[in-house]
Coordinates of C-alpha atoms and ligand atoms in Angstrom, one line a residue:
M1 CA -26.5 -15.3 17.1
K2 CA -29.2 -15.5 19.8
L3 CA -28.2 -17.4 22.9
S4 CA -31.7 -18.8 23.3
K5 CA -30.9 -20.7 20.1
L6 CA -27.5 -22.1 21.2
Y7 CA -27.8 -25.6 22.5
T8 CA -24.5 -25.6 24.4
K9 CA -24.5 -24.2 27.9
T10 CA -21.7 -23.0 30.1
S11 CA -21.0 -25.1 33.2
K12 CA -20.5 -23.8 36.7
S13 CA -17.9 -26.5 37.5
I14 CA -14.5 -27.2 36.0
P15 CA -14.3 -30.6 34.3
S16 CA -12.7 -33.0 36.7
D17 CA -11.1 -35.4 34.1
E18 CA -9.2 -32.6 32.4
S19 CA -5.8 -31.4 33.6
A20 CA -4.9 -28.8 30.9
N21 CA -6.1 -25.3 31.6
N22 CA -6.9 -24.5 27.9
A23 CA -9.2 -27.5 27.6
R24 CA -10.8 -26.9 31.0
L25 CA -11.8 -23.4 30.1
L26 CA -13.0 -24.4 26.6
I27 CA -15.1 -27.3 27.9
Q28 CA -16.5 -25.2 30.7
A29 CA -17.5 -22.5 28.2
G30 CA -19.0 -25.0 25.8
F31 CA -16.5 -24.5 23.0
I32 CA -15.3 -28.1 22.7
H33 CA -16.3 -31.6 23.8
K34 CA -13.7 -34.1 25.0
E35 CA -14.2 -37.5 23.3
M36 CA -11.1 -39.0 24.9
A37 CA -7.6 -38.0 25.8
G38 CA -6.1 -36.0 22.9
V39 CA -9.4 -36.1 20.9
Y40 CA -11.8 -33.2 21.0
S41 CA -14.9 -32.1 19.0
Y42 CA -15.6 -28.5 18.2
L43 CA -19.1 -27.3 19.2
P44 CA -20.7 -24.2 17.6
L45 CA -18.7 -21.5 19.4
G46 CA -15.4 -23.5 19.1
K47 CA -16.0 -24.1 15.4
I48 CA -16.3 -20.4 14.8
V49 CA -13.0 -19.7 16.5
L50 CA -11.3 -22.6 14.7
D51 CA -12.6 -21.3 11.4
K52 CA -11.5 -17.7 12.1
I53 CA -7.9 -18.9 12.9
S54 CA -8.0 -21.0 9.7
E55 CA -9.2 -18.0 7.7
I56 CA -6.4 -15.8 8.9
V57 CA -3.9 -18.5 7.9
R58 CA -5.7 -19.1 4.6
Q59 CA -5.5 -15.4 3.6
E60 CA -1.8 -15.2 4.2
M61 CA -1.1 -18.5 2.3
N62 CA -3.2 -17.2 -0.6
K63 CA -1.2 -13.9 -0.6
I64 CA 2.1 -15.8 -1.1
G65 CA 0.7 -17.6 -4.1
A66 CA -0.1 -20.9 -2.6
L67 CA -3.0 -22.9 -3.9
E68 CA -5.3 -24.8 -1.4
V69 CA -6.0 -28.5 -1.8
Q70 CA -7.5 -31.2 0.3
M71 CA -5.5 -34.4 0.3
S72 CA -7.0 -37.7 1.4
V73 CA -6.6 -38.9 5.0
L74 CA -6.4 -42.5 3.9
Q75 CA -3.0 -43.2 2.4
P76 CA -1.6 -46.2 0.5
R77 CA 1.5 -47.9 2.0
D78 CA 3.6 -48.0 -1.2
I79 CA 4.4 -44.3 -1.5
W80 CA 5.6 -44.3 2.1
E81 CA 7.9 -47.3 1.5
K82 CA 9.6 -45.4 -1.3
T83 CA 10.9 -42.9 1.2
D84 CA 11.4 -45.4 4.0
R85 CA 8.9 -43.8 6.3
W86 CA 6.3 -46.6 6.5
D87 CA 8.1 -48.7 9.1
D88 CA 7.0 -48.2 12.7
K89 CA 10.7 -48.1 13.6
K90 CA 11.2 -45.1 11.4
V91 CA 8.0 -43.2 12.3
D92 CA 6.5 -44.4 15.6
N93 CA 3.3 -42.4 15.9
W94 CA 1.3 -43.7 12.8
F95 CA -2.2 -44.8 13.1
K96 CA -2.6 -47.6 10.6
T97 CA -5.5 -49.7 9.4
K98 CA -6.3 -52.3 6.7
L99 CA -8.8 -52.8 3.9
N100 CA -11.0 -55.9 3.9
N101 CA -8.6 -57.5 1.5
G102 CA -5.7 -57.0 3.8
Q103 CA -4.0 -54.1 2.1
D104 CA -2.3 -51.7 4.5
L105 CA -3.4 -48.1 4.9
G106 CA -1.9 -45.2 6.8
I107 CA -4.1 -42.5 8.4
G108 CA -2.5 -39.2 7.5
L109 CA 0.0 -37.8 10.0
T110 CA 1.7 -35.6 7.4
H111 CA 1.5 -35.3 3.6
E112 CA 5.0 -34.9 2.0
E113 CA 4.7 -38.2 0.1
P114 CA 1.1 -38.0 -1.1
I115 CA 1.6 -34.3 -2.2
V116 CA 4.7 -35.2 -4.2
D117 CA 3.0 -38.2 -5.7
S118 CA 0.0 -36.1 -6.7
L119 CA 2.3 -33.8 -8.7
I120 CA 3.8 -36.6 -10.9
G121 CA 2.4 -36.1 -14.4
F122 CA 1.8 -32.3 -13.9
I123 CA 5.5 -31.3 -13.4
N124 CA 7.7 -32.0 -16.4
S125 CA 9.5 -29.0 -17.5
Y126 CA 11.2 -26.0 -15.8
K127 CA 8.2 -24.0 -17.0
D128 CA 5.9 -26.0 -14.6
L129 CA 7.7 -24.7 -11.5
P130 CA 7.5 -23.3 -8.9
V131 CA 4.5 -24.9 -7.3
Y132 CA 3.2 -24.0 -3.9
V133 CA 0.3 -26.0 -2.3
Y134 CA -1.3 -26.1 1.1
Q135 CA -4.1 -27.6 2.9
I136 CA -5.9 -27.2 6.2
Q137 CA -6.8 -30.6 7.4
N138 CA -7.0 -33.0 10.4
K139 CA -3.9 -35.0 11.1
F140 CA -3.7 -38.1 13.2
R141 CA -0.9 -39.1 15.4
N142 CA -0.6 -41.7 18.1
E143 CA 1.0 -39.3 20.5
L144 CA 2.4 -40.9 23.7
R145 CA 1.4 -38.1 26.0
A146 CA -1.8 -36.3 25.2
K147 CA -2.5 -34.5 28.5
S148 CA -2.2 -30.9 27.3
G149 CA -5.7 -30.4 25.8
L150 CA -5.6 -28.9 22.4
L151 CA -1.9 -28.4 22.6
R152 CA -1.1 -32.0 21.8
G153 CA -3.9 -33.9 20.1
R154 CA -4.1 -37.3 18.6
E155 CA -6.4 -35.8 16.1
F156 CA -5.7 -32.1 15.4
L157 CA -6.1 -29.4 12.7
M158 CA -2.9 -28.4 10.9
K159 CA -2.1 -26.1 8.0
D160 CA 0.6 -27.7 5.9
L161 CA 2.2 -25.9 3.0
Y162 CA 4.7 -27.5 0.5
S163 CA 6.9 -25.6 -2.0
F164 CA 8.6 -27.0 -5.1
S165 CA 11.3 -24.9 -6.6
L166 CA 13.7 -25.1 -9.5
N167 CA 16.9 -24.6 -7.4
K168 CA 18.1 -23.7 -3.9
E169 CA 18.1 -19.9 -4.5
D170 CA 14.5 -19.9 -5.6
H171 CA 13.6 -22.1 -2.7
Q172 CA 15.4 -19.9 -0.2
Q173 CA 13.5 -16.8 -1.5
Y174 CA 10.2 -18.5 -1.0
Y175 CA 11.2 -19.8 2.4
D176 CA 11.9 -16.3 3.5
E177 CA 8.4 -15.1 2.2
V178 CA 6.8 -17.9 4.2
L179 CA 8.6 -16.6 7.3
L180 CA 7.2 -13.2 6.8
A181 CA 3.7 -14.6 6.3
Y182 CA 4.1 -16.5 9.5
Y183 CA 5.0 -13.3 11.4
K184 CA 1.8 -11.6 10.0
I185 CA -0.4 -14.6 11.0
Y186 CA 0.8 -14.6 14.7
E187 CA 0.5 -10.8 14.8
K188 CA -3.1 -11.1 13.6
L189 CA -3.8 -13.8 16.1
G190 CA -2.8 -11.5 18.9
I191 CA 0.4 -13.5 19.9
G192 CA 2.9 -11.6 17.8
D193 CA 4.7 -10.1 20.8
D194 CA 5.2 -13.4 22.4
T195 CA 6.1 -15.6 19.4
Y196 CA 9.7 -15.9 18.2
R197 CA 11.5 -17.4 15.3
T198 CA 13.6 -20.1 16.8
Y199 CA 16.4 -22.0 15.2
A200 CA 16.0 -25.7 15.5
D201 CA 17.3 -29.0 14.2
G202 CA 17.4 -29.1 10.4
G203 CA 16.7 -32.8 10.4
I204 CA 18.8 -35.7 9.0
F205 CA 19.0 -34.4 5.4
S206 CA 20.0 -30.8 6.1
S207 CA 23.2 -29.4 7.4
S208 CA 21.5 -26.1 8.1
F209 CA 18.7 -25.3 10.6
S210 CA 15.0 -25.5 10.4
D211 CA 12.9 -22.7 12.0
E212 CA 10.2 -23.0 14.6
F213 CA 7.9 -20.4 15.8
Q214 CA 7.7 -20.6 19.5
T215 CA 5.2 -18.8 21.8
L216 CA 6.3 -18.2 25.3
S217 CA 4.2 -20.1 27.8
E218 CA 4.8 -21.7 31.2
V219 CA 3.0 -24.8 30.1
G220 CA 5.2 -25.2 27.0
E221 CA 7.1 -28.5 26.4
D222 CA 10.0 -26.7 24.6
L223 CA 12.8 -24.8 26.1
I224 CA 14.2 -22.0 24.1
Y225 CA 17.0 -19.5 24.6
L226 CA 15.8 -16.1 23.7
D227 CA 17.6 -13.0 22.6
K228 CA 14.7 -10.6 23.4
K229 CA 16.4 -7.6 21.9
N230 CA 16.8 -9.2 18.4
K231 CA 13.6 -11.2 18.7
I232 CA 15.3 -14.5 17.8
A233 CA 15.8 -17.7 19.7
I234 CA 17.4 -21.1 19.6
N235 CA 15.9 -24.4 20.7
K236 CA 17.6 -26.1 23.6
E237 CA 17.8 -29.2 21.4
I238 CA 20.6 -27.6 19.3
Y239 CA 22.0 -25.2 21.9
N240 CA 25.8 -25.4 21.8
P241 CA 28.7 -23.0 21.3
E242 CA 29.2 -24.1 17.7
N243 CA 25.6 -23.4 16.7
L244 CA 25.5 -20.1 18.7
K245 CA 28.4 -19.0 16.7
K246 CA 26.9 -20.0 13.3
I247 CA 23.7 -18.1 14.1
G248 CA 25.4 -15.2 15.6
L249 CA 23.9 -15.4 19.1
K250 CA 25.7 -14.4 22.3
E251 CA 25.3 -16.7 25.3
S252 CA 25.3 -13.6 27.7
E253 CA 22.2 -12.2 25.9
L254 CA 20.1 -15.3 26.0
E255 CA 17.4 -16.1 28.5
P256 CA 15.8 -19.6 28.9
H257 CA 12.0 -19.7 28.4
K258 CA 9.4 -22.4 28.2
A259 CA 7.5 -22.2 24.9
I260 CA 5.0 -23.9 22.7
E261 CA 5.8 -24.6 19.0
V262 CA 3.0 -23.1 17.0
G263 CA 4.6 -23.5 13.6
N264 CA 7.7 -24.6 11.7
T265 CA 9.4 -24.3 8.4
F266 CA 11.7 -26.9 6.9
S267 CA 14.0 -27.1 3.9
L268 CA 13.8 -30.7 2.6
G269 CA 16.2 -30.5 -0.3
S270 CA 15.4 -33.1 -2.9
K271 CA 15.1 -36.2 -0.7
Y272 CA 11.3 -36.8 -1.2
T273 CA 11.1 -35.6 -4.8
D274 CA 14.0 -37.7 -5.9
Q275 CA 12.8 -40.9 -4.1
L276 CA 9.3 -40.5 -5.5
G277 CA 10.6 -39.8 -9.0
L278 CA 9.5 -36.2 -9.4
Y279 CA 11.9 -34.3 -11.6
Y280 CA 11.9 -31.6 -14.2
T281 CA 13.9 -31.0 -17.4
D282 CA 15.7 -27.7 -17.7
N283 CA 16.0 -25.5 -20.8
N284 CA 18.9 -27.7 -22.0
G285 CA 16.8 -30.8 -21.8
Q286 CA 18.7 -32.0 -18.7
K287 CA 16.9 -34.0 -16.0
K288 CA 17.0 -32.0 -12.7
S289 CA 16.1 -32.4 -9.0
I290 CA 13.4 -30.3 -7.5
V291 CA 14.0 -28.5 -4.2
M292 CA 11.2 -28.9 -1.7
G293 CA 10.1 -27.2 1.5
C294 CA 7.4 -27.9 4.0
Y295 CA 5.8 -25.5 6.5
G296 CA 3.3 -26.3 9.2
I297 CA 1.1 -24.4 11.5
G298 CA -0.9 -26.0 14.3
I299 CA -4.3 -24.5 13.9
S300 CA -6.1 -26.3 16.8
R301 CA -2.9 -26.0 18.9
L302 CA -3.1 -22.2 18.4
M303 CA -6.6 -22.2 19.7
G304 CA -5.3 -24.0 22.8
V305 CA -2.3 -21.6 23.1
I306 CA -4.6 -18.5 22.9
A307 CA -7.1 -20.0 25.4
E308 CA -4.2 -20.8 27.7
K309 CA -2.4 -17.5 27.5
F310 CA -5.5 -15.2 27.5
S311 CA -7.7 -16.0 30.4
D312 CA -8.4 -14.9 34.0
D313 CA -10.4 -16.1 36.9
L314 CA -13.6 -15.3 35.1
G315 CA -12.9 -17.2 32.0
L316 CA -11.5 -16.9 28.4
I317 CA -10.4 -13.6 26.9
W318 CA -10.3 -13.9 23.0
P319 CA -8.3 -11.5 20.9
I320 CA -10.8 -9.5 18.8
N321 CA -9.9 -11.1 15.4
I322 CA -10.8 -14.6 16.5
A323 CA -13.5 -14.1 19.1
P324 CA -16.7 -16.1 18.4
A325 CA -18.4 -12.7 18.5
K326 CA -17.1 -9.2 19.0
I327 CA -20.0 -8.0 21.1
Y328 CA -22.1 -9.6 23.8
L329 CA -25.4 -7.8 23.8
I330 CA -27.7 -7.7 26.9
S331 CA -31.0 -6.0 27.6
V332 CA -31.0 -4.8 31.2
S333 CA -34.6 -5.7 31.7
Q334 CA -37.2 -8.0 30.1
D335 CA -39.7 -5.2 29.5
Q336 CA -40.9 -4.8 25.9
K337 CA -39.5 -1.4 25.3
T338 CA -36.0 -2.2 26.3
Q339 CA -36.1 -5.5 24.4
A340 CA -37.2 -3.7 21.3
K341 CA -34.4 -1.3 21.6
T342 CA -31.9 -4.1 22.1
Q343 CA -33.3 -6.0 19.0
K344 CA -32.8 -2.8 17.0
L345 CA -29.1 -2.5 18.0
Y346 CA -28.7 -6.2 17.2
D347 CA -30.1 -5.7 13.8
L348 CA -27.9 -2.6 13.2
L349 CA -24.7 -4.5 14.2
T350 CA -25.7 -7.5 12.1
Q351 CA -26.3 -5.2 9.2
K352 CA -22.8 -3.8 9.7
C353 CA -21.4 -7.3 9.6
I354 CA -20.3 -7.2 13.2
D355 CA -20.6 -10.6 14.9
V356 CA -22.8 -10.2 17.9
I357 CA -24.1 -12.6 20.5
Y358 CA -27.5 -11.5 21.8
D359 CA -28.2 -13.0 25.2
D360 CA -32.0 -13.0 24.9
R361 CA -32.5 -15.7 27.5
D362 CA -34.9 -15.1 30.4
I363 CA -32.4 -15.4 33.2
R364 CA -30.9 -13.1 35.8
I365 CA -28.6 -10.4 34.5
G366 CA -25.8 -11.5 36.8
E367 CA -25.7 -14.8 35.0
K368 CA -25.5 -13.1 31.7
F369 CA -22.6 -11.0 32.9
A370 CA -20.9 -14.2 34.1
D371 CA -21.4 -15.9 30.8
A372 CA -20.2 -12.9 28.8
D373 CA -16.9 -13.1 30.8
L374 CA -16.6 -16.9 30.7
L375 CA -17.1 -17.0 26.9
G376 CA -14.4 -14.3 26.6
I377 CA -16.3 -11.9 24.3
P378 CA -14.2 -8.7 23.9
I379 CA -17.0 -6.2 24.4
R380 CA -20.1 -6.3 26.5
A381 CA -22.9 -3.9 25.5
I382 CA -25.9 -3.3 27.8
I383 CA -29.1 -1.7 26.7
S384 CA -31.2 0.2 29.3
S385 CA -34.1 2.5 29.0
K386 CA -32.1 4.9 31.3
H387 CA -29.7 5.8 28.4
G388 CA -30.5 7.9 25.4
E389 CA -32.1 6.6 22.2
Q390 CA -28.7 5.9 20.5
E391 CA -26.7 5.1 23.6
V392 CA -25.4 1.9 25.1
A393 CA -23.3 1.0 28.2
V394 CA -20.1 -0.7 27.1
K395 CA -17.5 -2.6 29.0
Q396 CA -14.4 -4.3 27.5
R397 CA -13.6 -7.8 28.8
T398 CA -10.2 -6.6 30.2
E399 CA -11.5 -3.4 31.8
K400 CA -13.3 -2.8 35.1
T401 CA -15.5 0.1 34.3
E402 CA -18.5 0.7 32.0
K403 CA -18.9 3.7 29.7
I404 CA -22.0 5.1 28.1
I405 CA -21.3 5.6 24.4
K406 CA -23.3 6.3 21.1
Y407 CA -24.0 3.4 18.8
I408 CA -21.8 4.9 16.2
D409 CA -18.9 4.9 18.7
L410 CA -19.5 1.2 19.5
I411 CA -19.2 0.4 15.8
N412 CA -16.0 2.4 15.5
L413 CA -14.6 0.7 18.6
V414 CA -15.1 -2.7 17.0
K415 CA -13.8 -1.6 13.5
Ligands
LIG1 P1 6.0 -31.2 18.1 O1 7.4 -30.9 18.1 O2 5.2 -30.2 19.0 O3 5.7 -32.6 18.4 P2 6.2 -31.5 15.3 O4 7.5 -30.8 15.2 O5 6.1 -32.9 15.2 O6 5.5 -30.9 16.7 P3 5.0 -30.9 12.7 O7 4.9 -32.3 12.4 O8 6.0 -30.2 11.9 O9 5.3 -30.8 14.3 O10 3.6 -30.2 12.6 C1 3.5 -28.8 12.3 C2 2.8 -28.0 13.4 O11 1.6 -28.8 13.9 C3 3.6 -27.9 14.7 O12 4.4 -26.8 14.6 C4 2.6 -27.8 15.8 O13 2.2 -26.4 15.9 C5 1.4 -28.6 15.2 N1 1.3 -29.9 15.9 C6 2.2 -30.9 15.8 N2 1.8 -32.0 16.5 C7 0.7 -31.6 17.1 C8 -0.3 -32.3 18.0 N3 -0.1 -33.6 18.3 N4 -1.4 -31.6 18.4 C9 -1.6 -30.3 18.0 N5 -0.8 -29.7 17.2 C10 0.3 -30.3 16.7
LIG2 MG1 8.8 -30.0 16.6

């Protein structure tokens, strides 16, 4: 990407109508545009980051045998009445609308009911199970407080996975596989060290716990009690002597921390499948209930969490796997020879499939340095006629000093 072709610009000032640090930084750097409280659009650089996060999640979902679908956002009322979740008294953050003929519609806030309904007709016998489906899609929730930028949106991107198993044992086995996939995802996103499996409320139809993945952050809305040594935590919501004992946690080894929920996993039993009439027949011809699980990851929230956690006075600091580009390329002067040399390195990096932003704008070099920092690109590479033919001055976003290295070493550094 050449910066002269990018229509978004960085801004010198911090947006005054935004209180959340993640959104401030992202708006200032031109990654997102605020439409209204809790509603953001993703501009070219923001869209690249969002897609990279999605792709990491998608790969891990595919590895555990899940199939990707895209369910509709508009949903009919009747399937939600079957599970008693249509009523505003039961679920209070629905956006709802009507067709011209008066028929009620819901605007997707989650998809258990539609997913189950879509399987009717396909699942009949034990031979048709298990089924694992997921999607990466915008969800809509009329959140009361939407003051945390991307951390709590009224429209936000979520990955939701649903599992359908023959029995509890099969369900549990898959549930554990999902937990492992989640650990891998947070690791790849650069927040593995700060993200903890956290025991949480199992919900009304489960006597056991659900699991949340909580990332430590001072701006988090959740409070968790963390056993750092064993890398396990319990949410304050269920913190009591009885639960500590059940889980095997010792009060003396727990420290309270603020945290942000970046994902969760739920065992749903057969509540939804039974109520919507999705069953299978076993090998004796007996009608049996299906055991369901659901597993969420907040994709756009993760972008906010990462922006919030990894930044300094100069701007964003993206982990290399999800940065909009790995290298920010600058020519030290506008003379033809140096520019030609810079273009050559740009072509070489592009050929090696390394995402690079080439700042080819005719502006002061100090402004380019400032933008490289504000955008949070992991490696800054500067071409000068002073250096050898195959040499470039490289500085990492988190380091103070520059090093002159060979092109091949730059490529190795990225890889
Ligand atoms: P929370 O407890 O934060 O309100 P939740 O428990 O309602 O979230 P789910 O409905 O299970 O969350 O959604 C799955 C994931 O989607 C959550 O773990 C979170 O990462 C993300 N998420 C939930 N609500 C929002 C939101 N309003 N904005 C952005 N991400 C969200
Ligand atoms: Mg929650």
